PDB file of C-alpha atoms in Angstrom:
ATOM      1  CA  MET I   1      19.244 -19.325  76.260  1.00 75.00           C
ATOM      2  CA  ILE I   2      21.508 -16.750  76.032  1.00 88.00           C
ATOM      3  CA  GLU I   3      25.469 -17.032  76.848  1.00 89.00           C
ATOM      4  CA  SER I   4      24.939 -14.900  80.193  1.00 88.00           C
ATOM      5  CA  LYS I   5      22.101 -17.654  81.489  1.00 93.00           C
ATOM      6  CA  TYR I   6      24.556 -20.351  80.224  1.00 94.00           C
ATOM      7  CA  THR I   7      27.212 -19.049  82.724  1.00 95.00           C
ATOM      8  CA  ALA I   8      24.977 -18.245  85.159  1.00 95.00           C
ATOM      9  CA  SER I   9      23.849 -21.942  85.140  1.00 96.00           C
ATOM     10  CA  ILE I  10      26.908 -23.272  85.586  1.00 97.00           C
ATOM     11  CA  HIS I  11      27.915 -20.817  88.465  1.00 96.00           C
ATOM     12  CA  LYS I  12      24.925 -21.852  90.379  1.00 97.00           C
ATOM     13  CA  LEU I  13      26.723 -25.503  90.475  1.00 97.00           C
ATOM     14  CA  LEU I  14      29.621 -24.704  92.143  1.00 96.00           C
ATOM     15  CA  PRO I  15      30.327 -24.823  95.440  1.00 94.00           C
ATOM     16  CA  LYS I  16      30.516 -21.498  97.907  1.00 93.00           C
ATOM     17  CA  THR I  17      34.466 -22.435  98.439  1.00 91.00           C
ATOM     18  CA  ILE I  18      34.899 -21.372  94.921  1.00 95.00           C
ATOM     19  CA  TYR I  19      35.436 -17.941  94.213  1.00 95.00           C
ATOM     20  CA  LYS I  20      33.895 -16.884  91.018  1.00 96.00           C
ATOM     21  CA  TRP I  21      34.195 -13.664  89.190  1.00 94.00           C
ATOM     22  CA  LYS I  22      32.047 -12.972  86.020  1.00 93.00           C
ATOM     23  CA  ILE I  23      33.965 -10.500  83.849  1.00 90.00           C
ATOM     24  CA  ASN I  24      32.566  -7.638  82.220  1.00 81.00           C
ATOM     25  CA  ASP I  25      35.492  -5.351  81.396  1.00 73.00           C
ATOM     26  CA  ASN I  26      34.840  -2.908  78.597  1.00 72.00           C
ATOM     27  CA  PHE I  27      38.303  -1.309  79.206  1.00 74.00           C
ATOM     28  CA  GLN I  28      40.876  -4.264  78.743  1.00 76.00           C
ATOM     29  CA  GLY I  29      40.335  -6.318  75.145  1.00 78.00           C
ATOM     30  CA  GLY I  30      40.521 -10.042  75.132  1.00 88.00           C
ATOM     31  CA  VAL I  31      39.993 -10.986  79.081  1.00 91.00           C
ATOM     32  CA  PRO I  32      37.712 -14.075  79.168  1.00 93.00           C
ATOM     33  CA  ASP I  33      34.130 -14.441  80.897  1.00 92.00           C
ATOM     34  CA  ALA I  34      35.032 -15.843  84.307  1.00 96.00           C
ATOM     35  CA  TYR I  35      37.789 -16.130  86.595  1.00 97.00           C
ATOM     36  CA  TYR I  36      37.646 -18.991  89.491  1.00 97.00           C
ATOM     37  CA  SER I  37      40.124 -19.425  92.307  1.00 96.00           C
ATOM     38  CA  GLY I  38      40.569 -21.741  95.308  1.00 94.00           C
ATOM     39  CA  HIS I  39      42.710 -23.675  97.380  1.00 90.00           C
ATOM     40  CA  GLY I  40      44.240 -25.359  94.625  1.00 90.00           C
ATOM     41  CA  GLY I  41      44.665 -22.772  91.840  1.00 93.00           C
ATOM     42  CA  ASP I  42      43.220 -20.681  89.707  1.00 95.00           C
ATOM     43  CA  LEU I  43      41.042 -20.938  85.912  1.00 97.00           C
ATOM     44  CA  TRP I  44      39.909 -18.692  83.672  1.00 97.00           C
ATOM     45  CA  ILE I  45      37.391 -19.708  81.158  1.00 97.00           C
ATOM     46  CA  GLU I  46      35.974 -18.017  77.958  1.00 96.00           C
ATOM     47  CA  TYR I  47      32.237 -19.106  77.404  1.00 96.00           C
ATOM     48  CA  LYS I  48      30.215 -19.397  73.906  1.00 96.00           C
ATOM     49  CA  TYR I  49      27.083 -20.454  73.507  1.00 96.00           C
ATOM     50  CA  LEU I  50      25.527 -21.856  70.585  1.00 96.00           C
ATOM     51  CA  GLN I  51      21.665 -21.829  69.877  1.00 95.00           C
ATOM     52  CA  LYS I  52      21.871 -24.770  67.567  1.00 95.00           C
ATOM     53  CA  LEU I  53      24.855 -27.363  66.218  1.00 95.00           C
ATOM     54  CA  PRO I  54      24.924 -27.804  62.565  1.00 95.00           C
ATOM     55  CA  LYS I  55      23.301 -30.697  60.859  1.00 95.00           C
ATOM     56  CA  ARG I  56      26.366 -32.149  58.901  1.00 96.00           C
ATOM     57  CA  THR I  57      28.367 -34.212  61.102  1.00 96.00           C
ATOM     58  CA  ASP I  58      31.743 -32.851  59.358  1.00 96.00           C
ATOM     59  CA  THR I  59      31.062 -28.992  59.734  1.00 97.00           C
ATOM     60  CA  LEU I  60      33.817 -27.579  61.799  1.00 96.00           C
ATOM     61  CA  ILE I  61      32.732 -25.874  65.292  1.00 96.00           C
ATOM     62  CA  VAL I  62      35.789 -23.568  66.102  1.00 96.00           C
ATOM     63  CA  PRO I  63      34.703 -21.119  68.738  1.00 96.00           C
ATOM     64  CA  GLN I  64      33.848 -17.589  67.619  1.00 94.00           C
ATOM     65  CA  LEU I  65      36.799 -15.849  69.430  1.00 95.00           C
ATOM     66  CA  ARG I  66      38.098 -12.360  68.754  1.00 92.00           C
ATOM     67  CA  SER I  67      41.995 -11.901  67.953  1.00 92.00           C
ATOM     68  CA  LEU I  68      42.244 -10.003  71.382  1.00 93.00           C
ATOM     69  CA  GLN I  69      40.661 -12.968  73.433  1.00 93.00           C
ATOM     70  CA  ILE I  70      43.125 -15.566  71.251  1.00 94.00           C
ATOM     71  CA  ARG I  71      46.104 -13.829  72.337  1.00 93.00           C
ATOM     72  CA  TRP I  72      45.250 -13.196  75.564  1.00 93.00           C
ATOM     73  CA  LEU I  73      44.384 -17.165  76.493  1.00 95.00           C
ATOM     74  CA  ASN I  74      47.545 -18.111  74.479  1.00 95.00           C
ATOM     75  CA  ASP I  75      49.936 -15.682  76.346  1.00 94.00           C
ATOM     76  CA  ARG I  76      48.344 -16.701  79.760  1.00 94.00           C
ATOM     77  CA  SER I  77      48.472 -20.473  79.050  1.00 94.00           C
ATOM     78  CA  ALA I  78      52.199 -19.921  77.953  1.00 94.00           C
ATOM     79  CA  GLU I  79      52.580 -18.188  81.278  1.00 95.00           C
ATOM     80  CA  GLY I  80      51.270 -21.810  82.809  1.00 93.00           C
ATOM     81  CA  ARG I  81      47.946 -20.290  83.520  1.00 95.00           C
ATOM     82  CA  ASN I  82      44.851 -22.650  83.473  1.00 96.00           C
ATOM     83  CA  CYS I  83      42.812 -21.566  80.760  1.00 97.00           C
ATOM     84  CA  LEU I  84      39.625 -22.956  78.877  1.00 97.00           C
ATOM     85  CA  VAL I  85      36.994 -22.056  76.437  1.00 97.00           C
ATOM     86  CA  VAL I  86      33.668 -23.908  77.002  1.00 97.00           C
ATOM     87  CA  VAL I  87      30.723 -23.866  74.108  1.00 97.00           C
ATOM     88  CA  GLY I  88      27.285 -24.767  75.028  1.00 97.00           C
ATOM     89  CA  CYS I  89      24.843 -25.865  73.077  1.00 96.00           C
ATOM     90  CA  PRO I  90      21.028 -27.127  74.211  1.00 95.00           C
ATOM     91  CA  ASP I  91      22.044 -30.220  74.285  1.00 94.00           C
ATOM     92  CA  GLY I  92      25.345 -30.427  76.621  1.00 96.00           C
ATOM     93  CA  SER I  93      29.234 -28.521  76.309  1.00 97.00           C
ATOM     94  CA  TYR I  94      32.644 -29.079  74.947  1.00 97.00           C
ATOM     95  CA  ILE I  95      35.585 -27.764  76.680  1.00 97.00           C
ATOM     96  CA  PHE I  96      38.537 -26.998  74.260  1.00 96.00           C
ATOM     97  CA  ASN I  97      41.680 -27.068  76.131  1.00 92.00           C
ATOM     98  CA  SER I  98      44.997 -24.930  75.758  1.00 87.00           C
ATOM     99  CA  GLY I  99      45.941 -24.561  72.233  1.00 80.00           C
ATOM    100  CA  THR I 100      42.583 -26.014  70.713  1.00 89.00           C
ATOM    101  CA  TRP I 101      40.721 -23.320  70.999  1.00 91.00           C
ATOM    102  CA  GLY I 102      41.755 -21.931  67.617  1.00 89.00           C
ATOM    103  CA  GLU I 103      41.590 -24.956  65.485  1.00 90.00           C
ATOM    104  CA  GLY I 104      37.804 -26.271  66.107  1.00 92.00           C
ATOM    105  CA  VAL I 105      36.461 -29.789  65.972  1.00 95.00           C
ATOM    106  CA  THR I 106      33.657 -31.422  63.733  1.00 96.00           C
ATOM    107  CA  THR I 107      30.356 -31.653  64.840  1.00 97.00           C
ATOM    108  CA  GLU I 108      30.492 -35.212  65.255  1.00 97.00           C
ATOM    109  CA  VAL I 109      33.517 -34.747  67.662  1.00 96.00           C
ATOM    110  CA  PHE I 110      31.824 -31.912  69.257  1.00 97.00           C
ATOM    111  CA  LYS I 111      28.560 -34.489  69.845  1.00 97.00           C
ATOM    112  CA  ASN I 112      30.797 -37.306  71.001  1.00 97.00           C
ATOM    113  CA  GLY I 113      32.774 -35.280  73.407  1.00 96.00           C
ATOM    114  CA  MET I 114      30.051 -33.466  75.077  1.00 97.00           C
ATOM    115  CA  VAL I 115      29.709 -32.949  78.455  1.00 98.00           C
ATOM    116  CA  THR I 116      26.683 -31.836  81.057  1.00 97.00           C
ATOM    117  CA  ARG I 117      26.793 -28.257  83.057  1.00 97.00           C
ATOM    118  CA  GLN I 118      27.435 -30.394  86.304  1.00 97.00           C
ATOM    119  CA  ALA I 119      30.612 -31.980  84.596  1.00 97.00           C
ATOM    120  CA  ILE I 120      31.849 -28.402  83.619  1.00 97.00           C
ATOM    121  CA  ALA I 121      31.524 -27.270  87.494  1.00 97.00           C
ATOM    122  CA  ASP I 122      33.021 -30.653  88.319  1.00 96.00           C
ATOM    123  CA  GLU I 123      36.087 -29.673  86.044  1.00 96.00           C
ATOM    124  CA  ILE I 124      36.292 -26.288  87.471  1.00 96.00           C
ATOM    125  CA  VAL I 125      36.404 -27.561  91.073  1.00 96.00           C
ATOM    126  CA  SER I 126      39.007 -30.127  90.279  1.00 94.00           C
ATOM    127  CA  ILE I 127      41.184 -27.712  88.867  1.00 94.00           C
ATOM    128  CA  CYS I 128      40.660 -24.995  91.997  1.00 94.00           C
ATOM    129  CA  ALA I 129      39.476 -26.752  95.161  1.00 88.00           C
ATOM    130  CA  LEU I 130      42.052 -29.640  95.090  1.00 67.00           C
ATOM    131  CA  PRO I 131      45.248 -29.118  96.498  1.00 62.00           C
ATOM    132  CA  ARG I 132      48.150 -29.614  94.213  1.00 53.00           C
ATOM    133  CA  PRO I 133      50.932 -31.997  95.535  1.00 55.00           C
ATOM    134  CA  SER I 134      53.706 -29.567  95.027  1.00 54.00           C
ATOM    135  CA  ALA I 135      51.335 -26.371  97.012  1.00 48.00           C
ATOM    136  CA  CYS I 136      50.963 -29.219 100.369  1.00 50.00           C
ATOM    137  CA  GLU I 137      54.925 -30.005 100.556  1.00 53.00           C
ATOM    138  CA  ASP I 138      54.677 -27.203 103.381  1.00 51.00           C
ATOM    139  CA  GLN I 139      51.777 -28.224 105.311  1.00 49.00           C
ATOM    140  CA  SER I 140      51.400 -24.540 106.376  1.00 48.00           C
ATOM    141  CA  TYR I 141      49.687 -24.040 103.070  1.00 46.00           C
ATOM    142  CA  CYS I 142      47.198 -27.349 102.826  1.00 49.00           C
ATOM    143  CA  PRO I 143      43.576 -26.386 104.031  1.00 47.00           C
TER     144      PRO I 143
END
């Protein structure tokens, strides 16, 4: 599988109420692969795909991000935006939250923390579709 097919396989699991944009920007470096939004918020995700995991359990898996991508993700996170890096492989996926994408995890931690593609879609929905309590203080903003 290649990264674009991996990303598309997650997009197929999302409800139609989630706006999804697969980004291919050749003019602005560092922009993540996908943007999602809904009534509850928005989310930027950079996707990576590994054909296979390292055999040694202590091998460090660090998402292969370019310096512009790291800067973009860090800057948006500092602004309070929701950003994730998702690394997929044939056996599952691992979510790197804000600030952890540059550190990496061992193969053992990666395997123990793997989630399904459905769980990735569910995380997108939980961030984007559910209204945040502060957004619903004035009921005119709630669906």
